């Protein structure tokens, strides 16, 4: 080739555009039309449209531009004073402004929306999260702290903190941390070493917290062992603390360092030393970890919504790219194998979405007391199941979406590597897959939960009339029945524990399939839309029933030296 033969303008690939993330999301919109009362749907439509435009527009552009900014810990001032100030990224400051403006925490507590308040809140969170660089992390914990304090009935703490957590005024708005994990134990938090000492008037905490996300928050709920209490989880208690006093001085806290994490790098996650930190009991000094449980239920719900929204973002980019990138003379979208790959991701995302928003709906009912016993049992079992299955689906879908952009997906400035790294935090924090599988398996109300789950899947089966959907819904119910049979067949406890993850994933995936069939039928009947059926059938061809027999003795042999 001679110099004259080089093209004048070499080819450059256009970036995949992100449009209005609300208008482009047909699943979200169809679900809201189905689940919300029409007046509530009308009242939030304009705000969702605005957030969808911001999330796919200005905030997304700012996120890409802000890529290299990370929080900075300044431990000392010029005069040798320990200050431990954390400077967050510019995008985080904008994300905070938007979160307060749109009431991403407050909406859940607006009683005018009744049982739809949680749906309205999480439709917004779902749009906002992937462009927020993880600002949803402190929001989740703030929501969890508000719920925990309200359920505690501790009037002084409710009056002090909740108005800040629910504020729509930036100057008054607070976020909360959740300081549980210590080096000695995250899953096994009962080993916590932090000590709480009372002089009769004031509690003070002494210990080290190993993973404290969003250390930029104004307050935290934390676990400590009141002096003299027994060891184990039963001996712990939940404490409320404010990070700084009115003069801006740290409350007996040293920020030892910000952690060097794989992802969520915009979230300042710190290792802290508590050295005489003034704190107040949320409940009783003998409550164990009970008082902080509402926090965990809420953060697991946020985790699930964030997982689905990461899946949606990965797919939005993958789809936009496939429509404009050409290979072998055709857009990628028209290549049968590429289309097959994306269709599988779309079906996973639909399944995860429907399960997550069922959990959101149940939380909305519980918050305003419009929930019956069966729904309550379903809510309790779905909380760990949804969190664990969506975390895994999100990592797998986002990784595949990244690959679907080829080498471009591996380039940092497309935003996809960060999306994948951030997504990888979701199966770990707020309880790992294994820990939540055991949580589901070992709960004392498992029988009620299982009965409610099977009741919900059977209702889906009854709701479908289209023969192929009915066959898929029967497949879902059969997988659930097989899982329940295994559970009830008097297995050795070791075998039960070893199978807990397979059980949890089978229950979760069969529910997703049943919900897909139900929504697909609704879309056909009400909107003459066949996309739901395509998603349901596609999902039914993916692995749903993961139960199979294993031999723990063989596994030990495999893992041995
Ligand atoms: C990005 C990020 C942010 C975080 N933010 C916070 C925060 O703000 N506040 C906070 O308190 N914590 C936070 N964490 C910590 C997180 O909650 C813990 O890392 C998590 O609970 C696991 O605890 P661990 O790290 O001690 O792991 P371990 O408990 O040591 O577990 C190690 C592995 O063993 C498995 N395992 C443990 N027990 C069992 C069992 N009985 N059966 C089978 N498998 C088991 C686990 O699944 C895991 O894979 C954060 C973590 C991450 C990654």
XYZ file of C-alpha atoms and ligand atoms in Angstrom:
614
model
C 0.000 0.000 0.000
C 1.381 3.419 -0.890
C 0.979 6.529 1.220
C -1.666 7.778 -1.259
C -3.775 4.674 -0.671
C -4.225 5.275 3.066
C -7.755 6.479 3.736
C -7.951 10.234 4.273
C -10.060 9.743 7.349
C -9.324 6.405 9.049
C -12.307 4.622 10.509
C -13.291 5.451 14.052
C -16.073 3.651 15.829
C -18.828 5.863 17.236
C -19.373 5.457 20.985
C -22.551 3.532 21.860
C -25.105 6.197 22.791
C -27.128 6.010 25.984
C -30.551 7.528 25.607
C -33.136 8.431 28.214
C -32.829 5.413 30.517
C -36.488 5.600 31.518
C -37.991 5.951 28.048
C -35.754 3.222 26.659
C -36.631 0.702 29.382
C -39.767 -1.026 28.196
C -39.670 -3.565 30.994
C -39.547 -0.957 33.752
C -42.346 1.021 32.160
C -44.582 -1.993 31.602
C -43.988 -3.146 35.182
C -44.888 0.262 36.587
C -48.058 0.349 34.487
C -48.955 -3.044 35.931
C -47.948 -2.526 39.548
C -48.773 1.112 40.346
C -52.146 2.727 40.892
C -52.750 4.988 37.850
C -52.709 8.208 39.910
C -49.370 7.252 41.519
C -47.957 6.335 38.087
C -49.010 9.736 36.741
C -47.583 11.564 39.750
C -44.058 10.149 39.305
C -43.837 9.880 35.518
C -42.258 13.307 34.921
C -39.633 12.753 37.601
C -38.706 9.331 36.225
C -38.409 10.855 32.778
C -36.123 13.578 34.138
C -33.954 11.074 36.019
C -33.804 8.789 32.984
C -32.525 11.701 30.890
C -29.935 12.728 33.501
C -28.725 9.143 34.080
C -28.207 8.532 30.358
C -27.036 12.104 29.681
C -25.275 14.666 31.896
C -24.515 12.375 34.821
C -23.212 9.620 32.542
C -20.948 12.104 30.710
C -19.712 13.476 34.020
C -19.036 9.927 35.216
C -16.847 9.207 32.192
C -15.038 12.563 32.581
C -14.597 12.020 36.340
C -13.143 8.551 35.822
C -9.740 9.176 37.331
C -10.907 11.083 40.414
C -10.959 9.061 43.596
C -11.604 10.044 47.197
C -8.601 11.361 49.056
C -7.902 10.991 52.771
C -6.084 13.924 54.326
C -4.901 12.763 57.728
C -2.932 15.806 58.924
C -3.248 19.557 58.482
C -0.299 21.857 57.912
C 0.155 22.356 61.675
C 0.455 18.722 62.628
C -3.137 18.270 63.746
C -4.817 14.963 62.966
C -7.870 15.864 60.856
C -8.766 12.713 58.870
C -10.822 14.559 56.274
C -12.094 12.724 53.211
C -12.456 14.657 49.958
C -14.945 12.885 47.676
C -15.004 13.070 43.867
C -16.864 15.828 41.957
C -19.353 13.268 40.657
C -20.183 12.238 44.194
C -21.041 15.810 45.093
C -23.364 16.017 42.103
C -24.829 12.591 42.926
C -25.579 13.792 46.457
C -27.366 16.868 45.113
C -29.479 14.738 42.778
C -30.212 12.155 45.481
C -31.524 14.850 47.800
C -33.461 16.635 45.055
C -35.205 13.422 44.002
C -35.619 12.151 47.558
C -33.991 8.814 46.845
C -34.259 7.925 50.518
C -37.155 10.182 51.522
C -39.620 8.901 48.898
C -39.887 5.550 50.697
C -41.241 7.271 53.797
C -43.798 9.497 52.040
C -47.061 8.134 53.325
C -49.084 9.885 50.612
C -47.802 7.236 48.189
C -49.087 4.472 50.480
C -47.869 0.980 49.631
C -46.452 2.282 46.340
C -43.814 4.441 48.048
C -41.098 1.787 47.795
C -41.881 1.162 44.118
C -41.630 4.880 43.376
C -38.369 5.112 45.325
C -36.718 2.129 43.683
C -37.796 3.008 40.161
C -35.740 6.178 40.705
C -32.832 4.326 42.346
C -32.776 1.820 39.480
C -32.381 4.654 36.959
C -29.843 6.563 39.046
C -27.488 3.857 40.324
C -25.263 2.950 37.345
C -24.357 6.617 36.729
C -23.779 7.421 40.408
C -20.326 5.856 40.985
C -21.729 3.950 43.946
C -23.319 6.905 45.728
C -26.225 4.524 46.308
C -24.013 2.810 48.910
C -24.416 5.563 51.558
C -28.033 6.058 50.462
C -28.785 2.383 51.109
C -27.259 2.540 54.569
C -29.114 5.784 55.325
C -32.399 4.177 54.367
C -31.418 1.173 56.520
C -30.521 3.413 59.443
C -33.817 5.318 59.181
C -35.780 2.075 59.175
C -33.710 0.663 62.065
C -34.185 3.732 64.230
C -37.905 3.959 63.459
C -38.389 0.284 64.337
C -36.349 0.659 67.531
C -38.852 3.130 68.959
C -35.915 5.070 70.466
C -37.598 8.484 70.451
C -34.489 10.542 71.184
C -32.516 8.993 68.317
C -35.473 9.103 65.935
C -35.944 12.820 66.599
C -32.233 13.500 66.322
C -31.300 11.562 63.164
C -34.299 10.559 61.040
C -35.236 14.104 59.874
C -31.672 14.478 58.541
C -31.690 11.082 56.799
C -35.004 11.860 55.081
C -34.258 15.500 54.331
C -34.734 17.008 50.876
C -32.564 19.958 51.883
C -28.896 19.490 50.992
C -27.716 21.527 53.975
C -29.562 19.297 56.424
C -29.101 15.959 54.677
C -27.086 13.222 56.420
C -25.971 9.832 55.284
C -25.226 6.918 57.591
C -22.554 4.243 57.716
C -23.038 0.642 58.803
C -19.934 -0.445 60.685
C -20.171 -4.165 61.306
C -17.285 -6.006 59.668
C -14.070 -6.430 61.635
C -10.894 -8.137 60.542
C -11.800 -11.178 62.640
C -15.257 -11.589 61.170
C -17.627 -10.356 58.494
C -19.899 -13.319 57.898
C -19.236 -14.531 61.438
C -19.816 -11.143 63.034
C -20.310 -12.699 66.492
C -16.540 -12.620 66.953
C -16.507 -8.796 66.939
C -13.910 -7.405 69.299
C -15.158 -3.830 69.674
C -15.875 -3.128 73.323
C -18.504 -0.757 74.703
C -17.792 0.715 78.119
C -20.291 2.723 80.137
C -19.512 5.038 83.036
C -23.192 5.032 83.934
C -23.968 8.115 81.807
C -22.127 7.663 78.545
C -21.095 4.702 76.373
C -17.678 4.772 74.741
C -16.469 2.339 72.052
C -13.002 0.858 71.628
C -12.039 -1.305 68.654
C -11.198 -1.504 64.938
C -13.678 -1.645 62.091
C -12.303 -3.163 58.925
C -14.754 -2.253 56.136
C -16.629 1.003 56.654
C -18.036 2.260 53.392
C -18.812 5.901 52.859
C -16.767 7.086 55.803
C -17.779 10.554 54.603
C -21.147 9.963 56.332
C -22.228 12.038 59.327
C -23.423 9.128 61.483
C -23.217 5.354 61.738
C -24.891 2.378 63.313
C -22.363 -0.086 64.634
C -21.992 -3.232 66.689
C -20.014 -3.472 69.926
C -19.933 -5.739 72.956
C -21.021 -4.039 76.173
C -18.426 -4.785 78.849
C -19.352 -7.951 80.745
C -21.604 -9.363 77.996
C -21.016 -12.950 76.842
C -19.092 -13.827 73.693
C -20.812 -14.528 70.361
C -23.510 -12.612 68.525
C -25.845 -12.703 71.540
C -23.412 -10.538 73.508
C -23.365 -7.697 70.973
C -25.517 -4.568 70.877
C -26.316 -1.912 68.275
C -24.993 1.601 68.848
C -25.660 4.959 67.210
C -22.809 7.431 66.850
C -22.075 10.719 65.160
C -18.756 10.887 63.354
C -17.881 14.470 64.322
C -18.953 16.817 67.101
C -20.568 20.227 66.564
C -17.103 21.787 66.195
C -16.131 19.359 63.418
C -13.756 17.303 65.604
C -13.754 13.538 65.096
C -15.584 11.655 67.830
C -12.714 9.480 69.113
C -12.269 8.026 65.617
C -9.085 7.625 63.580
C -9.391 6.941 59.845
C -6.392 4.635 59.459
C -6.584 4.358 55.688
C -8.909 4.152 52.696
C -8.982 0.653 51.297
C -7.419 -0.119 47.926
C -10.361 -2.003 46.416
C -10.946 -3.828 43.132
C -14.016 -1.690 42.429
C -16.375 0.849 44.009
C -13.251 2.993 44.121
C -15.269 6.214 44.305
C -16.774 5.031 47.592
C -14.440 5.957 50.456
C -14.288 2.678 52.363
C -12.058 2.949 55.414
C -10.398 1.052 58.190
C -11.155 2.848 61.435
C -9.952 2.829 65.008
C -12.553 3.678 67.618
C -10.788 5.029 70.654
C -13.324 6.260 73.174
C -16.012 7.044 70.570
C -19.145 8.389 72.272
C -22.165 6.314 71.290
C -25.747 5.625 72.292
C -27.563 2.326 72.521
C -30.256 1.942 69.862
C -32.130 -0.769 71.783
C -31.064 -2.723 74.833
C -27.508 -3.688 75.788
C -28.571 -7.353 75.615
C -30.205 -7.287 72.173
C -27.459 -9.137 70.295
C -27.563 -8.286 66.597
C -31.385 -8.122 66.558
C -31.678 -4.329 66.571
C -29.551 -3.924 63.419
C -31.506 -6.499 61.374
C -33.781 -3.923 59.689
C -30.614 -2.264 58.356
C -29.565 -5.533 56.717
C -32.983 -6.147 55.176
C -32.967 -2.676 53.619
C -29.381 -2.761 52.331
C -30.003 -6.195 50.791
C -33.007 -4.755 48.989
C -30.890 -1.866 47.656
C -28.186 -4.336 46.652
C -30.710 -6.301 44.574
C -32.049 -3.191 42.829
C -28.505 -1.997 42.091
C -27.641 -5.437 40.677
C -30.539 -5.309 38.220
C -29.757 -1.755 37.228
C -26.116 -2.721 36.491
C -27.431 -5.521 34.283
C -29.673 -3.052 32.477
C -26.801 -0.588 31.963
C -24.481 -3.296 30.611
C -27.186 -4.417 28.209
C -28.091 -0.878 27.135
C -24.481 -0.315 26.084
C -24.159 -3.773 24.527
C -27.334 -3.328 22.521
C -26.478 0.185 21.339
C -23.067 -1.050 20.271
C -24.471 -4.087 18.472
C -26.832 -1.860 16.494
C -24.040 0.296 15.086
C -20.892 -1.835 15.036
C -20.495 -3.873 11.864
C -18.626 -7.134 11.387
C -18.684 -9.415 8.366
C -20.804 -6.874 6.497
C -23.653 -6.653 8.994
C -24.436 -4.909 12.282
C -23.548 -7.244 15.157
C -27.215 -7.340 16.129
C -27.972 -9.129 12.859
C -25.363 -11.825 13.406
C -27.288 -14.859 14.697
C -24.804 -15.882 17.383
C -24.350 -12.341 18.704
C -28.136 -11.923 18.862
C -28.394 -15.276 20.648
C -25.845 -14.119 23.235
C -27.629 -10.826 23.917
C -31.039 -12.515 24.107
C -29.767 -14.757 26.906
C -28.578 -11.690 28.836
C -31.890 -9.918 28.259
C -33.829 -12.900 29.641
C -31.612 -13.037 32.756
C -32.176 -9.338 33.298
C -35.961 -9.658 32.976
C -36.018 -12.521 35.493
C -33.847 -10.644 37.986
C -35.918 -7.479 37.535
C -39.280 -9.141 38.174
C -38.068 -10.924 41.305
C -36.431 -7.770 42.671
C -39.459 -5.584 42.077
C -41.710 -8.182 43.705
C -39.481 -7.785 46.759
C -39.753 -3.998 46.463
C -43.534 -4.261 46.282
C -43.673 -6.477 49.371
C -41.501 -4.032 51.291
C -43.874 -1.223 50.355
C -46.779 -3.255 51.700
C -44.914 -4.079 54.918
C -43.958 -0.439 55.490
C -47.574 0.636 55.633
C -49.045 -2.471 57.258
C -50.906 -3.688 54.147
C -49.404 -7.154 54.196
C -50.835 -10.521 55.206
C -48.985 -13.359 56.945
C -48.259 -15.261 53.740
C -46.816 -12.165 52.054
C -44.743 -11.463 55.149
C -43.288 -14.991 55.084
C -42.541 -14.531 51.378
C -40.849 -11.192 52.075
C -38.564 -12.728 54.707
C -37.418 -15.566 52.450
C -37.151 -13.436 49.318
C -34.797 -10.913 50.958
C -31.738 -13.224 51.078
C -32.763 -15.172 47.944
C -33.134 -12.085 45.769
C -29.920 -10.501 46.997
C -27.871 -13.610 46.395
C -29.241 -14.561 42.980
C -29.212 -11.038 41.505
C -25.629 -10.454 42.662
C -24.498 -13.502 40.719
C -26.643 -12.699 37.679
C -25.286 -9.156 37.587
C -21.628 -10.219 37.539
C -22.294 -12.739 34.809
C -24.434 -10.418 32.645
C -22.138 -7.400 32.969
C -19.071 -9.508 32.179
C -20.750 -10.882 29.043
C -21.969 -7.402 28.064
C -18.395 -6.153 28.341
C -17.177 -8.987 26.106
C -19.877 -8.159 23.583
C -18.071 -4.866 22.871
C -14.929 -6.827 22.040
C -11.674 -5.008 22.808
C -13.535 -1.726 23.272
C -15.278 -3.215 26.300
C -11.887 -3.688 27.926
C -10.972 0.000 27.573
C -11.381 2.011 30.742
C -12.843 5.078 29.070
C -15.868 3.149 27.779
C -16.937 2.868 31.437
C -17.518 -0.888 31.162
C -14.479 -2.047 33.164
C -15.594 0.120 36.072
C -19.132 -1.193 35.778
C -17.837 -4.773 35.998
C -15.545 -4.055 38.954
C -18.291 -2.213 40.829
C -20.742 -5.017 40.104
C -18.347 -7.583 41.586
C -18.861 -5.975 45.020
C -22.573 -6.842 44.975
C -22.308 -10.592 45.726
C -19.855 -9.899 48.577
C -21.142 -6.987 50.606
C -24.342 -7.260 52.656
C -23.758 -11.037 52.873
C -21.983 -13.374 50.456
C -23.795 -15.961 48.341
C -22.950 -18.789 50.727
C -23.794 -16.879 53.866
C -27.182 -15.830 52.494
C -27.893 -19.354 51.226
C -27.366 -20.634 54.769
C -29.391 -17.734 56.142
C -32.297 -18.842 53.940
C -31.877 -22.541 54.708
C -31.478 -22.276 58.466
C -34.232 -19.772 59.221
C -36.785 -20.983 61.717
C -39.686 -19.888 59.482
C -38.398 -21.654 56.350
C -41.524 -23.839 56.058
C -43.826 -20.815 55.955
C -41.483 -19.093 53.491
C -41.403 -22.115 51.196
C -45.164 -22.493 51.290
C -45.545 -18.797 50.388
C -42.989 -19.099 47.595
C -44.748 -22.101 46.101
C -48.072 -20.342 46.509
C -46.745 -17.365 44.533
C -45.350 -19.611 41.763
C -48.648 -21.528 41.578
C -50.525 -18.223 41.252
C -48.304 -17.411 38.270
C -49.151 -20.779 36.724
C -52.867 -20.133 37.205
C -52.526 -16.704 35.584
C -51.184 -17.981 32.267
C -53.314 -19.300 29.420
C -50.854 -19.286 26.529
C -49.818 -22.988 26.193
C -46.056 -22.409 25.889
C -46.105 -20.098 28.896
C -48.137 -22.648 30.848
C -45.509 -25.310 30.073
C -42.716 -22.984 31.243
C -44.623 -22.090 34.425
C -45.174 -25.811 35.136
C -41.422 -26.305 34.728
C -40.877 -23.597 37.375
C -43.318 -25.142 39.847
C -41.840 -28.616 39.292
C -38.287 -27.356 39.991
C -39.491 -25.745 43.208
C -41.267 -28.925 44.279
C -38.158 -30.992 43.639
C -36.084 -28.578 45.747
C -38.636 -28.746 48.578
C -38.667 -32.539 48.371
C -34.878 -32.654 48.735
C -35.121 -30.366 51.735
C -37.734 -32.504 53.405
C -36.051 -35.830 52.742
C -34.154 -35.985 56.045
C -30.723 -35.200 54.641
C -27.658 -35.300 56.850
C -27.011 -31.706 58.140
C -23.594 -31.635 56.426
C -25.204 -32.564 53.100
C -27.900 -29.943 53.662
C -25.316 -27.220 54.287
C -23.272 -28.275 51.278
C -26.374 -28.049 49.092
C -27.659 -24.726 50.452
C -26.452 -22.653 47.501
C -27.923 -25.049 44.919
C -31.195 -24.998 46.831
C -31.291 -21.199 47.099
C -30.467 -20.672 43.440
C -33.024 -23.249 42.301
C -35.774 -21.626 44.368
C -34.795 -18.182 43.121
C -34.501 -19.094 39.475
C -37.761 -21.047 39.461
C -39.549 -18.062 40.981
C -38.013 -15.825 38.323
C -39.279 -18.150 35.597
C -42.777 -18.235 37.097
C -42.868 -14.419 37.377
C -41.648 -14.104 33.786
C -44.550 -16.267 32.589
C -47.052 -14.227 34.579
C -45.742 -10.898 33.272
C -45.539 -12.273 29.732
C -49.226 -13.218 29.832
C -50.113 -9.751 31.144
C -48.130 -8.136 28.321
C -49.900 -10.272 25.724
C -53.365 -9.637 27.180
C -53.042 -5.939 27.985
C -50.481 -4.573 25.579
C -50.307 -7.096 22.721
C -46.591 -7.277 23.357
C -44.827 -10.607 22.784
C -41.452 -9.597 24.232
C -42.296 -10.953 27.667
C -43.068 -14.351 26.176
C -39.755 -14.310 24.329
C -38.001 -13.546 27.624
C -39.901 -16.232 29.555
C -39.257 -18.974 26.998
C -35.638 -17.989 26.643
C -35.233 -18.150 30.448
C -36.909 -21.566 30.535
C -34.142 -22.906 28.283
C -31.430 -21.643 30.660
C -30.510 -23.658 33.787
C -33.342 -23.311 36.329
C -33.236 -26.528 38.368
C -29.723 -26.706 39.825
C -30.409 -29.510 42.308
C -28.159 -32.490 41.870
C -26.669 -35.034 44.200
C -23.109 -34.544 45.379
C -20.901 -36.608 47.657
C -19.194 -34.424 50.327
C -16.595 -37.182 50.882
C -15.538 -36.914 47.233
C -15.399 -33.111 47.536
C -13.096 -33.386 50.560
C -10.881 -35.730 48.537
C -10.856 -33.230 45.680
C -9.882 -30.333 47.968
C -7.334 -32.302 50.005
C -3.576 -32.328 49.417
C -17.085 -3.079 48.461
C -17.368 -3.548 49.845
C -17.945 -2.686 50.748
C -18.207 -3.106 52.054
N -18.764 -2.211 52.924
C -18.998 -2.601 54.201
C -19.573 -1.691 55.155
O -19.870 -0.533 54.845
N -19.781 -2.117 56.405
C -19.478 -3.376 56.800
O -19.716 -3.715 57.947
N -18.931 -4.273 55.932
C -18.691 -3.914 54.643
N -18.135 -4.796 53.756
C -17.690 -6.098 54.243
C -18.556 -7.251 53.810
O -19.849 -7.157 54.340
C -17.806 -8.532 54.230
O -16.600 -8.579 53.502
C -18.646 -9.763 53.995
O -19.721 -9.800 54.889
C -17.818 -11.052 54.145
O -17.133 -11.065 55.363
P -15.567 -11.372 55.389
O -14.895 -10.449 54.446
O -15.104 -11.365 56.788
O -15.424 -12.817 54.788
P -15.492 -14.186 55.592
O -16.622 -14.109 56.551
O -14.151 -14.524 56.093
O -15.887 -15.191 54.423
C -14.924 -15.670 53.468
C -15.630 -16.646 52.531
O -16.111 -17.742 53.274
C -17.470 -17.981 52.991
N -18.127 -18.443 54.206
C -18.115 -17.863 55.432
N -18.864 -18.596 56.286
C -19.337 -19.653 55.588
C -20.149 -20.789 55.923
N -20.635 -20.967 57.145
N -20.410 -21.684 54.944
C -19.945 -21.517 53.703
N -19.174 -20.481 53.329
C -18.878 -19.558 54.259
C -18.024 -16.642 52.529
O -19.110 -16.860 51.657
C -16.828 -16.038 51.814
O -16.816 -16.436 50.479
C -17.880 -4.412 52.446
C -17.310 -5.292 51.522
C -17.050 -4.869 50.237
C -16.414 -5.828 49.268
